[in-house]
Structures are given as C-alpha cells and as structure tokens.
CSV table of C-alpha atoms and ligand atoms in Angstrom, one decimal:
chain,number,residue,atom,x,y,z
K,3,MET,CA,-9.9,-28.0,-15.4
K,4,TYR,CA,-13.1,-29.7,-14.4
K,5,ASP,CA,-11.1,-32.3,-12.5
K,6,LEU,CA,-8.9,-29.7,-10.8
K,7,ILE,CA,-12.0,-27.8,-9.6
K,8,GLU,CA,-13.5,-31.1,-8.3
K,9,LYS,CA,-10.2,-31.9,-6.6
K,10,LYS,CA,-10.0,-28.5,-4.8
K,11,LYS,CA,-13.7,-28.6,-3.9
K,12,GLU,CA,-13.0,-31.9,-2.1
K,13,GLY,CA,-10.1,-30.2,-0.2
K,14,ARG,CA,-7.3,-32.1,-1.9
K,15,ILE,CA,-3.9,-30.7,-2.6
K,16,LEU,CA,-3.0,-29.4,-6.1
K,17,THR,CA,0.4,-30.3,-7.5
K,18,GLU,CA,2.9,-27.7,-8.9
K,19,GLU,CA,2.3,-29.0,-12.4
K,20,GLU,CA,-1.5,-28.7,-12.0
K,21,ILE,CA,-1.2,-25.1,-10.7
K,22,ARG,CA,1.2,-24.1,-13.5
K,23,TRP,CA,-1.0,-25.7,-16.2
K,24,MET,CA,-4.0,-23.8,-14.8
K,25,ILE,CA,-2.4,-20.4,-14.6
K,26,ASP,CA,-0.7,-20.7,-18.0
K,27,GLY,CA,-3.9,-21.9,-19.6
K,28,TYR,CA,-5.9,-19.1,-18.0
K,29,VAL,CA,-3.5,-16.4,-19.3
K,30,ARG,CA,-3.5,-17.9,-22.8
K,31,GLY,CA,-7.3,-17.7,-22.7
K,32,GLU,CA,-7.7,-21.5,-22.9
K,33,ILE,CA,-9.4,-21.7,-19.5
K,34,PRO,CA,-12.7,-19.7,-19.4
K,35,ASP,CA,-13.5,-17.2,-16.6
K,36,TYR,CA,-16.4,-19.4,-15.4
K,37,GLN,CA,-14.1,-22.3,-14.6
K,38,MET,CA,-11.5,-20.1,-13.0
K,39,SER,CA,-14.3,-18.4,-10.9
K,40,ALA,CA,-15.3,-21.8,-9.6
K,41,MET,CA,-11.7,-22.6,-8.7
K,42,MET,CA,-11.3,-19.3,-6.9
K,43,MET,CA,-14.4,-20.0,-4.9
K,44,ALA,CA,-13.2,-23.6,-4.1
K,45,ILE,CA,-9.9,-22.0,-2.8
K,46,CYS,CA,-11.9,-19.6,-0.7
K,47,PHE,CA,-13.7,-22.6,1.0
K,48,GLN,CA,-10.8,-25.1,1.1
K,49,GLY,CA,-7.7,-22.9,1.2
K,50,LEU,CA,-4.3,-23.6,-0.1
K,51,ASN,CA,-1.4,-25.0,1.9
K,52,GLU,CA,2.0,-23.2,2.0
K,53,LYS,CA,3.4,-25.2,-0.9
K,54,GLU,CA,0.4,-24.6,-3.1
K,55,THR,CA,0.5,-20.9,-2.2
K,56,LEU,CA,4.1,-20.7,-3.2
K,57,ASP,CA,3.5,-22.6,-6.5
K,58,LEU,CA,0.6,-20.3,-7.3
K,59,THR,CA,2.7,-17.2,-6.7
K,60,LEU,CA,5.6,-18.4,-8.7
K,61,SER,CA,3.4,-19.4,-11.6
K,62,MET,CA,1.8,-16.0,-11.6
K,63,ARG,CA,5.2,-14.3,-11.4
K,64,ASP,CA,6.4,-16.4,-14.4
K,65,SER,CA,3.3,-15.5,-16.4
K,66,GLY,CA,5.0,-12.4,-17.8
K,67,ASP,CA,8.2,-10.4,-17.8
K,68,CYS,CA,10.5,-10.4,-14.7
K,69,LEU,CA,12.8,-7.4,-14.3
K,70,ASP,CA,16.5,-8.1,-14.0
K,71,LEU,CA,18.1,-5.4,-11.9
K,72,SER,CA,21.4,-7.2,-11.5
K,73,GLU,CA,23.3,-4.6,-13.5
K,74,ILE,CA,22.6,-2.0,-10.8
K,75,PRO,CA,25.2,-2.5,-8.1
K,76,GLY,CA,24.2,-3.3,-4.5
K,77,LYS,CA,21.0,-4.6,-3.0
K,78,LYS,CA,17.8,-3.1,-4.4
K,79,ALA,CA,14.8,-2.6,-2.2
K,80,ASP,CA,11.0,-2.5,-2.8
K,81,LYS,CA,8.2,-1.7,-0.4
K,82,HIS,CA,4.5,-2.6,-0.7
K,83,SER,CA,1.5,-1.6,1.4
K,84,THR,CA,-1.7,-3.6,1.4
K,85,GLY,CA,-3.6,-0.3,1.1
K,86,GLY,CA,-4.7,2.3,3.6
K,87,VAL,CA,-6.2,5.8,4.0
K,88,GLY,CA,-3.8,8.7,4.2
K,89,ASP,CA,-0.9,6.3,3.4
K,90,LYS,CA,1.8,8.5,1.8
K,91,THR,CA,4.6,6.4,3.2
K,92,SER,CA,6.4,5.6,-0.1
K,93,LEU,CA,6.8,9.3,-0.8
K,94,VAL,CA,9.0,9.6,2.3
K,95,LEU,CA,10.5,6.2,2.6
K,96,ALA,CA,11.9,6.0,-1.0
K,97,PRO,CA,14.0,9.2,-0.8
K,98,VAL,CA,15.1,8.4,2.8
K,99,ILE,CA,16.4,5.0,1.8
K,100,ALA,CA,17.9,6.2,-1.5
K,101,SER,CA,19.7,9.0,0.2
K,102,LEU,CA,21.2,6.4,2.5
K,103,GLY,CA,22.6,4.6,-0.6
K,104,ILE,CA,20.1,1.8,-1.1
K,105,PRO,CA,18.4,1.9,-4.5
K,106,MET,CA,14.6,1.8,-4.4
K,107,ALA,CA,13.0,0.2,-7.5
K,108,LYS,CA,9.3,0.5,-7.0
K,109,MET,CA,6.1,-0.4,-9.0
K,110,SER,CA,3.1,1.4,-7.6
K,111,GLY,CA,-0.6,1.6,-8.3
K,112,ARG,CA,-3.4,4.1,-8.5
K,113,GLY,CA,-6.0,4.5,-5.7
K,114,LEU,CA,-9.1,2.3,-6.0
K,115,GLY,CA,-12.1,2.5,-3.8
K,116,HIS,CA,-11.5,4.2,-0.4
K,117,THR,CA,-7.7,3.7,-0.4
K,118,GLY,CA,-5.3,6.0,-2.2
K,119,GLY,CA,-2.4,5.2,-4.5
K,120,THR,CA,1.1,6.5,-4.9
K,121,ILE,CA,0.8,7.1,-8.6
K,122,ASP,CA,-2.1,9.6,-8.2
K,123,LYS,CA,-0.1,11.4,-5.5
K,124,LEU,CA,3.0,11.8,-7.6
K,125,GLU,CA,0.9,13.2,-10.4
K,126,CYS,CA,0.2,16.2,-8.3
K,127,PHE,CA,3.5,17.5,-9.5
K,128,PRO,CA,2.9,19.0,-13.0
K,129,GLY,CA,4.6,17.0,-15.7
K,130,PHE,CA,5.3,14.0,-13.5
K,131,THR,CA,5.2,10.7,-15.3
K,132,THR,CA,5.2,7.1,-14.0
K,133,GLY,CA,5.0,5.6,-17.5
K,134,LEU,CA,8.7,4.8,-17.6
K,135,ASN,CA,10.0,2.2,-20.0
K,136,GLU,CA,12.4,-0.4,-18.7
K,137,GLU,CA,15.4,1.5,-19.9
K,138,LYS,CA,14.4,4.8,-18.2
K,139,PHE,CA,13.4,2.9,-15.1
K,140,MET,CA,16.9,1.3,-14.8
K,141,GLU,CA,18.7,4.6,-15.8
K,142,ASN,CA,16.9,6.5,-13.0
K,143,ILE,CA,17.7,3.9,-10.4
K,144,LYS,CA,21.4,3.9,-11.5
K,145,ASN,CA,21.6,7.7,-11.6
K,146,ILE,CA,19.6,8.9,-8.6
K,147,GLY,CA,18.7,5.7,-6.7
K,148,ILE,CA,14.9,5.8,-7.1
K,149,ALA,CA,12.4,5.0,-9.8
K,150,ILE,CA,8.7,4.6,-9.2
K,151,ALA,CA,6.7,3.3,-12.2
K,152,GLY,CA,3.2,2.2,-12.8
K,153,GLN,CA,2.8,-1.6,-13.3
K,154,THR,CA,3.7,-2.4,-16.9
K,155,ALA,CA,1.3,-4.4,-19.0
K,156,ASN,CA,3.3,-7.6,-19.0
K,157,LEU,CA,4.4,-7.8,-15.3
K,158,ALA,CA,2.5,-10.7,-13.7
K,159,PRO,CA,-0.4,-10.6,-16.3
K,160,ALA,CA,-2.0,-13.6,-14.6
K,161,ASP,CA,-2.6,-11.4,-11.5
K,162,LYS,CA,-4.1,-8.7,-13.6
K,163,LYS,CA,-6.6,-11.1,-15.1
K,164,LEU,CA,-7.2,-13.0,-11.9
K,165,TYR,CA,-7.6,-9.8,-9.7
K,166,ALA,CA,-10.3,-8.5,-12.1
K,167,LEU,CA,-12.1,-11.8,-11.9
K,168,ARG,CA,-11.8,-12.0,-8.1
K,169,ASP,CA,-13.1,-8.5,-7.8
K,170,VAL,CA,-16.5,-9.4,-9.3
K,171,THR,CA,-16.9,-12.9,-7.8
K,172,ALA,CA,-16.4,-12.1,-4.1
K,173,THR,CA,-13.1,-14.0,-4.0
K,174,VAL,CA,-10.7,-11.2,-3.1
K,175,ASN,CA,-10.6,-11.8,0.6
K,176,GLN,CA,-8.7,-15.1,0.8
K,177,MET,CA,-5.3,-15.1,2.4
K,178,SER,CA,-3.4,-17.2,-0.1
K,179,LEU,CA,-4.9,-15.4,-3.1
K,180,ILE,CA,-4.0,-12.0,-1.7
K,181,ALA,CA,-0.5,-13.1,-0.8
K,182,GLY,CA,0.0,-14.7,-4.3
K,183,SER,CA,-1.4,-11.6,-6.0
K,184,ILE,CA,0.9,-9.2,-4.1
K,185,MET,CA,4.0,-11.3,-4.0
K,186,SER,CA,3.9,-12.4,-7.7
K,187,LYS,CA,4.2,-8.7,-8.7
K,188,LYS,CA,6.9,-8.0,-6.1
K,189,LEU,CA,9.0,-11.0,-7.2
K,190,ALA,CA,8.6,-10.0,-10.9
K,191,ALA,CA,9.7,-6.5,-10.1
K,192,GLY,CA,13.2,-7.9,-9.3
K,193,SER,CA,14.3,-6.3,-6.0
K,194,ASP,CA,16.5,-8.2,-3.5
K,195,ILE,CA,14.8,-6.8,-0.5
K,196,ILE,CA,11.0,-6.7,-0.1
K,197,VAL,CA,9.4,-4.9,2.9
K,198,LEU,CA,5.7,-5.2,3.3
K,199,ASP,CA,3.4,-2.8,5.2
K,200,VAL,CA,0.4,-4.9,6.2
K,201,LYS,CA,-2.5,-2.8,7.4
K,202,THR,CA,-4.9,-3.9,10.1
K,203,GLY,CA,-8.1,-2.3,11.5
K,204,SER,CA,-11.3,-0.9,10.3
K,205,GLY,CA,-9.9,0.8,7.1
K,206,ALA,CA,-7.9,-2.3,6.0
K,207,PHE,CA,-8.5,-5.6,4.1
K,208,MET,CA,-7.5,-7.5,7.3
K,209,LYS,CA,-9.7,-6.1,10.0
K,210,ARG,CA,-8.4,-8.4,12.7
K,211,LEU,CA,-4.7,-8.4,13.9
K,212,GLU,CA,-4.6,-12.3,13.7
K,213,ASP,CA,-5.5,-12.2,10.1
K,214,ALA,CA,-3.0,-9.5,9.3
K,215,LYS,CA,-0.3,-11.5,11.0
K,216,LYS,CA,-1.2,-14.6,9.0
K,217,LEU,CA,-1.2,-12.7,5.7
K,218,ALA,CA,2.2,-11.1,6.7
K,219,GLU,CA,3.6,-14.5,7.6
K,220,THR,CA,2.4,-16.0,4.4
K,221,MET,CA,4.0,-13.2,2.3
K,222,VAL,CA,7.2,-13.2,4.2
K,223,SER,CA,7.4,-17.0,3.8
K,224,ILE,CA,6.8,-16.8,0.1
K,225,GLY,CA,9.5,-14.0,-0.4
K,226,THR,CA,12.0,-15.9,1.7
K,227,MET,CA,11.4,-19.2,-0.1
K,228,ALA,CA,11.8,-17.3,-3.4
K,229,GLY,CA,15.2,-16.2,-2.3
K,230,LYS,CA,14.4,-12.6,-1.3
K,231,LYS,CA,15.1,-10.9,1.9
K,232,THR,CA,11.6,-10.2,3.1
K,233,ALA,CA,10.0,-8.7,6.2
K,234,ALA,CA,6.6,-7.3,7.1
K,235,VAL,CA,5.5,-4.6,9.5
K,236,ILE,CA,1.9,-4.7,10.7
K,237,THR,CA,0.5,-1.2,11.1
K,238,ASP,CA,-2.6,0.4,12.4
K,239,MET,CA,-5.5,1.4,10.1
K,240,ASP,CA,-8.0,2.0,12.9
K,241,GLN,CA,-7.5,5.6,12.0
K,242,PRO,CA,-6.1,7.2,8.9
K,243,LEU,CA,-2.3,7.6,8.8
K,244,GLY,CA,-1.1,11.1,9.5
K,245,ASN,CA,-3.5,14.1,9.3
K,246,ALA,CA,-3.9,14.5,5.6
K,247,VAL,CA,-6.2,12.4,3.4
K,248,GLY,CA,-6.5,13.4,-0.3
K,249,ASN,CA,-3.8,13.6,-3.0
K,250,SER,CA,-2.2,17.0,-2.9
K,251,ILE,CA,-2.6,17.6,0.8
K,252,GLU,CA,-1.0,14.2,1.4
K,253,VAL,CA,2.0,15.2,-0.8
K,254,ILE,CA,2.3,18.4,1.2
K,255,GLU,CA,2.3,16.3,4.4
K,256,ALA,CA,5.0,14.0,2.9
K,257,ILE,CA,7.2,17.0,2.1
K,258,GLU,CA,6.7,18.4,5.6
K,259,ALA,CA,7.8,15.0,6.9
K,260,LEU,CA,10.9,15.2,4.7
K,261,SER,CA,11.5,18.6,6.4
K,262,GLY,CA,11.4,17.0,9.8
K,263,LYS,CA,7.8,18.0,10.6
K,264,GLY,CA,5.9,14.8,10.0
K,265,PRO,CA,3.0,13.6,12.2
K,266,ALA,CA,4.1,11.1,14.9
K,267,ASP,CA,2.1,8.0,13.7
K,268,PHE,CA,3.3,8.5,10.1
K,269,MET,CA,6.9,8.9,11.1
K,270,GLN,CA,6.7,5.6,13.2
K,271,VAL,CA,5.6,3.8,10.0
K,272,VAL,CA,8.4,5.3,7.9
K,273,SER,CA,10.9,4.5,10.6
K,274,ALA,CA,9.7,0.9,11.1
K,275,LEU,CA,9.8,0.1,7.4
K,276,GLY,CA,13.0,2.0,6.8
K,277,SER,CA,14.8,0.3,9.7
K,278,LYS,CA,13.8,-3.1,8.3
K,279,ILE,CA,15.3,-2.2,4.9
K,280,LEU,CA,18.5,-0.9,6.4
K,281,MET,CA,18.9,-4.1,8.5
K,282,LEU,CA,18.1,-6.5,5.7
K,283,ALA,CA,20.6,-4.6,3.5
K,284,GLU,CA,23.1,-5.0,6.3
K,285,ARG,CA,23.6,-1.3,6.6
K,286,ALA,CA,22.5,-1.1,10.2
K,287,ALA,CA,23.1,-3.6,13.0
K,288,ASP,CA,19.9,-2.9,14.9
K,289,GLU,CA,16.8,-0.7,15.0
K,290,ALA,CA,18.4,2.0,17.1
K,291,GLU,CA,21.2,2.5,14.6
K,292,ALA,CA,18.8,2.4,11.7
K,293,GLU,CA,16.4,4.9,13.3
K,294,ASP,CA,19.3,7.2,13.9
K,295,MET,CA,20.4,7.0,10.3
K,296,ILE,CA,16.9,7.8,9.1
K,297,CYS,CA,16.6,10.8,11.5
K,298,ARG,CA,20.0,12.2,10.4
K,299,CYS,CA,19.2,12.0,6.7
K,300,ILE,CA,16.0,13.9,7.2
K,301,LYS,CA,17.6,16.5,9.5
K,302,SER,CA,20.4,17.1,7.1
K,303,GLY,CA,18.0,17.8,4.3
K,304,ALA,CA,19.5,14.9,2.2
K,305,ALA,CA,16.3,13.0,1.9
K,306,LYS,CA,14.3,16.1,0.8
K,307,LYS,CA,17.0,16.9,-1.8
K,308,LYS,CA,16.8,13.3,-3.0
K,309,PHE,CA,13.0,13.6,-3.3
K,310,ALA,CA,13.4,16.8,-5.5
K,311,GLU,CA,15.9,15.0,-7.7
K,312,PHE,CA,13.5,12.1,-8.1
K,313,VAL,CA,10.6,14.4,-9.0
K,314,GLU,CA,12.7,16.1,-11.6
K,315,ALA,CA,14.1,12.8,-13.1
K,316,GLN,CA,10.5,11.7,-13.7
K,317,GLY,CA,9.6,14.9,-15.5
K,318,GLY,CA,7.9,16.7,-12.6
K,319,ASP,CA,8.3,20.3,-11.5
K,320,ALA,CA,10.6,20.0,-8.5
K,321,SER,CA,10.1,23.6,-7.5
K,322,TYR,CA,6.9,22.4,-5.8
K,323,VAL,CA,9.1,20.5,-3.3
K,324,TRP,CA,10.6,23.7,-2.1
K,325,ASP,CA,7.4,25.8,-2.3
K,326,THR,CA,4.3,23.7,-1.5
K,327,ASP,CA,2.0,26.7,-1.8
K,328,GLN,CA,2.1,26.1,-5.6
K,329,PHE,CA,0.0,22.9,-5.3
K,330,LYS,CA,-3.6,23.4,-6.5
K,331,LYS,CA,-6.0,24.1,-3.6
K,332,ALA,CA,-9.6,23.1,-3.6
K,333,GLU,CA,-11.8,26.2,-3.6
K,334,TYR,CA,-13.8,25.6,-0.4
K,335,LYS,CA,-12.5,24.9,3.1
K,336,ILE,CA,-15.4,23.6,5.3
K,337,GLU,CA,-14.8,23.0,9.0
K,338,VAL,CA,-16.4,19.9,10.7
K,339,LEU,CA,-17.2,20.9,14.2
K,340,SER,CA,-17.5,18.5,17.1
K,341,GLU,CA,-20.9,18.2,18.7
K,342,LYS,CA,-19.5,17.1,22.0
K,343,GLU,CA,-16.5,17.3,24.2
K,344,GLY,CA,-14.2,14.4,25.0
K,345,PHE,CA,-11.3,12.3,23.9
K,346,ILE,CA,-11.1,10.9,20.4
K,347,GLN,CA,-11.3,7.1,20.7
K,348,LYS,CA,-11.1,6.1,17.0
K,349,ILE,CA,-11.6,7.5,13.5
K,350,ASP,CA,-13.1,5.1,11.0
K,351,ALA,CA,-10.6,5.2,8.2
K,352,ALA,CA,-12.9,3.6,5.6
K,353,SER,CA,-15.5,6.4,6.2
K,354,ILE,CA,-12.9,9.1,5.8
K,355,GLY,CA,-11.6,7.4,2.7
K,356,ARG,CA,-15.1,7.2,1.3
K,357,ALA,CA,-15.8,10.8,2.1
K,358,CYS,CA,-12.6,11.8,0.2
K,359,MET,CA,-13.8,9.6,-2.7
K,360,ALA,CA,-17.2,11.3,-2.7
K,361,LEU,CA,-15.5,14.7,-2.9
K,362,GLY,CA,-13.9,13.5,-6.2
K,363,GLY,CA,-10.6,12.5,-4.7
K,364,GLY,CA,-10.9,8.7,-5.4
K,365,ARG,CA,-12.2,6.5,-8.1
K,366,GLU,CA,-15.0,4.0,-8.1
K,367,ARG,CA,-13.8,2.5,-11.4
K,368,LYS,CA,-10.2,2.1,-12.7
K,369,ASP,CA,-10.7,4.6,-15.4
K,370,SER,CA,-12.6,7.4,-13.4
K,371,ALA,CA,-11.0,10.8,-13.5
K,372,ILE,CA,-10.1,12.3,-10.0
K,373,ASP,CA,-9.7,15.7,-8.5
K,374,LEU,CA,-6.3,15.9,-6.9
K,375,SER,CA,-7.0,19.0,-4.9
K,376,VAL,CA,-9.8,17.7,-2.6
K,377,GLY,CA,-9.3,16.0,0.7
K,378,ILE,CA,-9.9,15.9,4.4
K,379,TYR,CA,-7.4,17.3,7.0
K,380,LEU,CA,-7.9,15.7,10.4
K,381,CYS,CA,-7.3,18.3,13.1
K,382,LYS,CA,-7.8,15.7,15.8
K,383,LYS,CA,-6.5,12.2,16.0
K,384,ARG,CA,-6.9,9.3,18.5
K,385,GLY,CA,-6.1,10.3,22.0
K,386,ASP,CA,-6.7,14.1,21.4
K,387,PHE,CA,-9.1,16.1,23.4
K,388,VAL,CA,-11.8,18.0,21.6
K,389,LYS,CA,-14.1,20.7,23.0
K,390,LYS,CA,-17.7,21.2,21.8
K,391,LYS,CA,-17.7,23.3,18.6
K,392,GLU,CA,-14.0,22.9,18.0
K,393,PRO,CA,-13.0,21.6,14.5
K,394,LEU,CA,-12.4,17.9,14.2
K,395,ALA,CA,-11.5,18.1,10.6
K,396,VAL,CA,-11.4,20.4,7.6
K,397,ILE,CA,-12.9,19.4,4.3
K,398,TYR,CA,-11.3,20.7,1.1
K,399,ALA,CA,-13.9,20.6,-1.7
K,400,SER,CA,-14.1,21.9,-5.2
K,401,ASP,CA,-17.9,21.7,-5.0
K,402,ARG,CA,-19.4,23.4,-2.0
K,403,GLU,CA,-22.6,21.4,-1.9
K,404,ARG,CA,-20.7,18.1,-2.1
K,405,GLY,CA,-18.4,19.3,0.7
K,406,GLU,CA,-21.3,20.2,2.9
K,407,GLU,CA,-22.9,16.8,2.3
K,408,GLU,CA,-19.8,15.0,3.5
K,409,LYS,CA,-19.6,16.9,6.8
K,410,GLU,CA,-21.9,14.4,8.5
K,411,ARG,CA,-20.0,11.3,7.3
K,412,VAL,CA,-16.7,12.9,8.5
K,413,ARG,CA,-18.2,13.8,11.9
K,414,ASN,CA,-19.7,10.3,12.3
K,415,ALA,CA,-16.3,8.7,11.5
K,416,TYR,CA,-15.1,10.0,14.9
K,417,THR,CA,-15.9,8.1,18.1
K,418,ILE,CA,-15.6,10.4,21.1
K,419,GLY,CA,-15.6,9.2,24.8
K,420,ALA,CA,-15.0,10.5,28.3
K,421,VAL,CA,-11.7,8.7,28.9
K,422,CYS,CA,-8.4,9.0,27.1
K,423,PRO,CA,-8.0,5.7,25.1
K,424,ASP,CA,-4.9,3.5,25.9
K,425,GLU,CA,-2.3,4.3,23.3
K,426,SER,CA,-2.4,1.1,21.3
K,427,GLY,CA,0.5,2.2,19.0
K,428,THR,CA,0.8,2.4,15.3
K,429,ILE,CA,3.2,-0.5,14.9
K,430,LYS,CA,1.4,-3.7,15.8
K,431,ALA,CA,4.0,-6.4,15.0
K,432,VAL,CA,7.1,-7.0,13.0
K,433,ILE,CA,7.5,-10.3,11.1
K,434,ASP,CA,10.8,-11.2,9.4
K,435,GLY,CA,11.9,-14.1,7.3
K,436,ILE,CA,14.6,-15.4,9.6
K,437,GLY,CA,14.1,-19.1,10.1
K,438,MET,CA,11.0,-19.2,7.9
K,439,ASN,CA,12.4,-21.6,5.3
K,440,ASN,CA,11.3,-24.4,7.5
K,441,ALA,CA,7.9,-23.0,8.3
K,442,ASN,CA,5.4,-25.7,7.9
K,443,SER,CA,2.1,-24.2,8.5
K,444,PHE,CA,-1.1,-24.2,6.5
K,445,TYR,CA,-2.8,-21.0,5.5
K,446,ILE,CA,-6.5,-21.1,4.8
M,501,URA,N1,-3.7,-6.0,-3.4
M,501,URA,C1,-3.3,-6.8,-4.4
M,501,URA,O1,-2.4,-6.4,-5.2
M,501,URA,N2,-3.9,-8.0,-4.5
M,501,URA,C2,-4.9,-8.4,-3.7
M,501,URA,O2,-5.4,-9.5,-3.9
M,501,URA,C3,-5.2,-7.6,-2.6
M,501,URA,C4,-4.6,-6.4,-2.5
C-alpha cells in the first residue's frame, strides 16, 4: 500500500490489479484507515483517469452482493439524485414510470446534512417500511412494479467504509471518488437503466455547471461501459425544488403533483428524468411522446393509484394518499415577511435546508432522530414579485422559539432585486451515453 500511495502521489496511473487489491484489502480490514486516507488525498490532488475511475467503481461494486433482477421481465429502471433541497422527485417519478409498465427497483438513502432523503419522506406514512429483504423487494417489483428499499448492509460495502472515511478527511469532493461511490451502488442494485439527476448551484455538491457536467459525464460513461443504459439530467439547485421543504410537507406536495397540481420547476425535473427512462426503455421515440405519456398517466389518476398501491405494499397507510390532512402537522405556523419589495432573484437552497435541519427536520449525524412534521413552505420562488410585508415563506415548527429563530435565516436566503431575473430554467443539460464507449477523456 505504501508503494501505491507513493505511485499516486507522483501522478502515475494505478493498474486494475492494484486498485482491486487495495479495495479488497481495505474491506477485509487489512489496509488501515490511515493509509487509505493518504490514498484518498493523493487522488484528490492527482485525480484518476477514466480507466482508473471505472476500475475503482467496479471493484467497489464487487466488494459485496450484486442484485440479480433478471427474473423480473422487461427492463428495470433506477434513478439517483446527487442530493438537493426539496427534492421529492422519486416519490412522483417511481409511480409514474411504474404505471407506464417499467419496473422501478430503487435503493434510497436517508437525509444527511442540509439535504433530504427519500426514506425519511416515505416514513411519513404510518407503518411504512423500507427494510425489505431481497425476497420481498423482488416480490413487490414483480407484483406492483415498484420497490424502494434502504441500502442493505452488504451492497457495495467498500463504499460504505470509504464514504465514512472521506467524510472526515476532507476528501468527499473529488469527481472520480463521487462518481465511483454513486455508481458502485447503482451497478450493484442491478437495474438495466440508470438515470441520474445531477444537481448544480448553491445548494448542490457541484456548485458550478461545468463541474456538474463533468461529474455527469463521468457517471454516464461508467454506467455505459458497465453495460447499463445510462443518462444524466443536470438540474438547478440555485433554489429549492418545488415549494415545500421538510418531510411531510414534501410528501403532500408530491401527492399534489400526482394529482396534476405540482409546481412547474418540480414537474420539469420529473418530466426530464421520466422522458429519459421511457426513451432508454424504448417505450417512447422522443421527448414529446414521452412527456405526453407522463402527462396522461398523471391526468388519468393511474400514477396516483400506483403510488397508493406501493405505499400499501410496503406496509404504509395508503389512506393518507387520498386524504393528506391526516399527515401530522407541526404545531406552529410562522410567516416570514419580506422587508422590501421586488423580484426574487435567487433563494439559497443550502440555507433553507439548514433552517429545516435546525427546526429538527434533518440530521447532523446518521443516527439523529428527526421531526417529520417541520419544514418551510416557500410562498415565493425565483422570478416572483413580492411586496413589502408580504409572506416570502411559512415556517412549520414544533417549537415556537426555534421557529422564530429561523425566520432571519429564511429571510436572508432570499435575494430580492428591482428587475425580474432571466428565467435560467430548471433543466441545465442532458447527457446520455450514446457514443460514450469511446470517450477518452481524463477526469480530475
Ligand atoms: N453521494 C454518494 O453516494 N457518494 C458521494 O461520494 C457523494 C454523494
């Protein structure tokens, strides 16, 4: 390991055998954290080329179990987001796609830091469980076309160990390491189609569009080389997605979206990702046809019905889908009023996410308990006009004092100016795998 660290420190290329040896040894506990930390830091400075990134990803994928979904007929799809604020896309996308006949087999995570997680949102339904064993996971996909489970202990265990190490050694933010971490889990989860939502902007890992594009290209290239139909959509995180931020109010917004009343920016993301899946599954010839299919399955109520079936199949109380007033509400509703008049230029998503976390809606550590009922509803979004003393947002708090304390942070997240900003759009770019097998670029 000493020689490998030295080699990478000098900027030389690691071979496939060396990378596999290192990952296997680390998972078995034969390579200590301090040597792996040095390697991660060397990678941060020297980068990995495309071949090394692929070798790292495949070694991490092979470090544990890989799901075999081949007994389920047809092409199975999976979706992953790099993490955002107000991102409840999976709750709508999965039933939409499943109601159109494409099975969705998804592993999801909990929220960490200022970003939310699908598992926490689903747990707003009393009784809902994501702790499915492999048999139940497969059975639900076969019977109703959707299963969403928490990551099992033995799926890409190398990533679990490496991610925890990177988190405390300032080595998270490296393109190849992020790509390897995400794609090793997606490849092990066994779907044929992988669609990635790569966020860019102030609330995202990748603040700059160029970096988001590079990360998306890297992941699409890995997926394609590993034999999966892979595409990425780069979406805006310069403001939270939709109007609701916080677990139960996000679930309510998702159910409204399934009833045809979703916020425009949110529906653009659902539509862009859904269209990619439908095209990769060869169910739609182009975007126009795919978008039409998505609109129709929402309008007919088929997607909402599928969502209720899915909630019930995972032990949740599906009556909440039809009567959202049953979701637990935070006791206090505190309005955040604008101190000036003008157009909303941007809303710092990370600040809104942190405010939600401070209200008790997010966790600082993996094992912290969270309050599913708190959140922030954004009454105004980018491009809207606000008058002085008009509400910018409403804070839902279980503790009045904490809610009052967060008013300032929420107000300061808003930038207000005299002119209406140019509509920069929610979908920034689409990257697909066509022709990527020959890609020959280096990713640092
Ligand atoms: N999400 C992951 O799963 N891994 C990373 O490295 C970054 C985001």
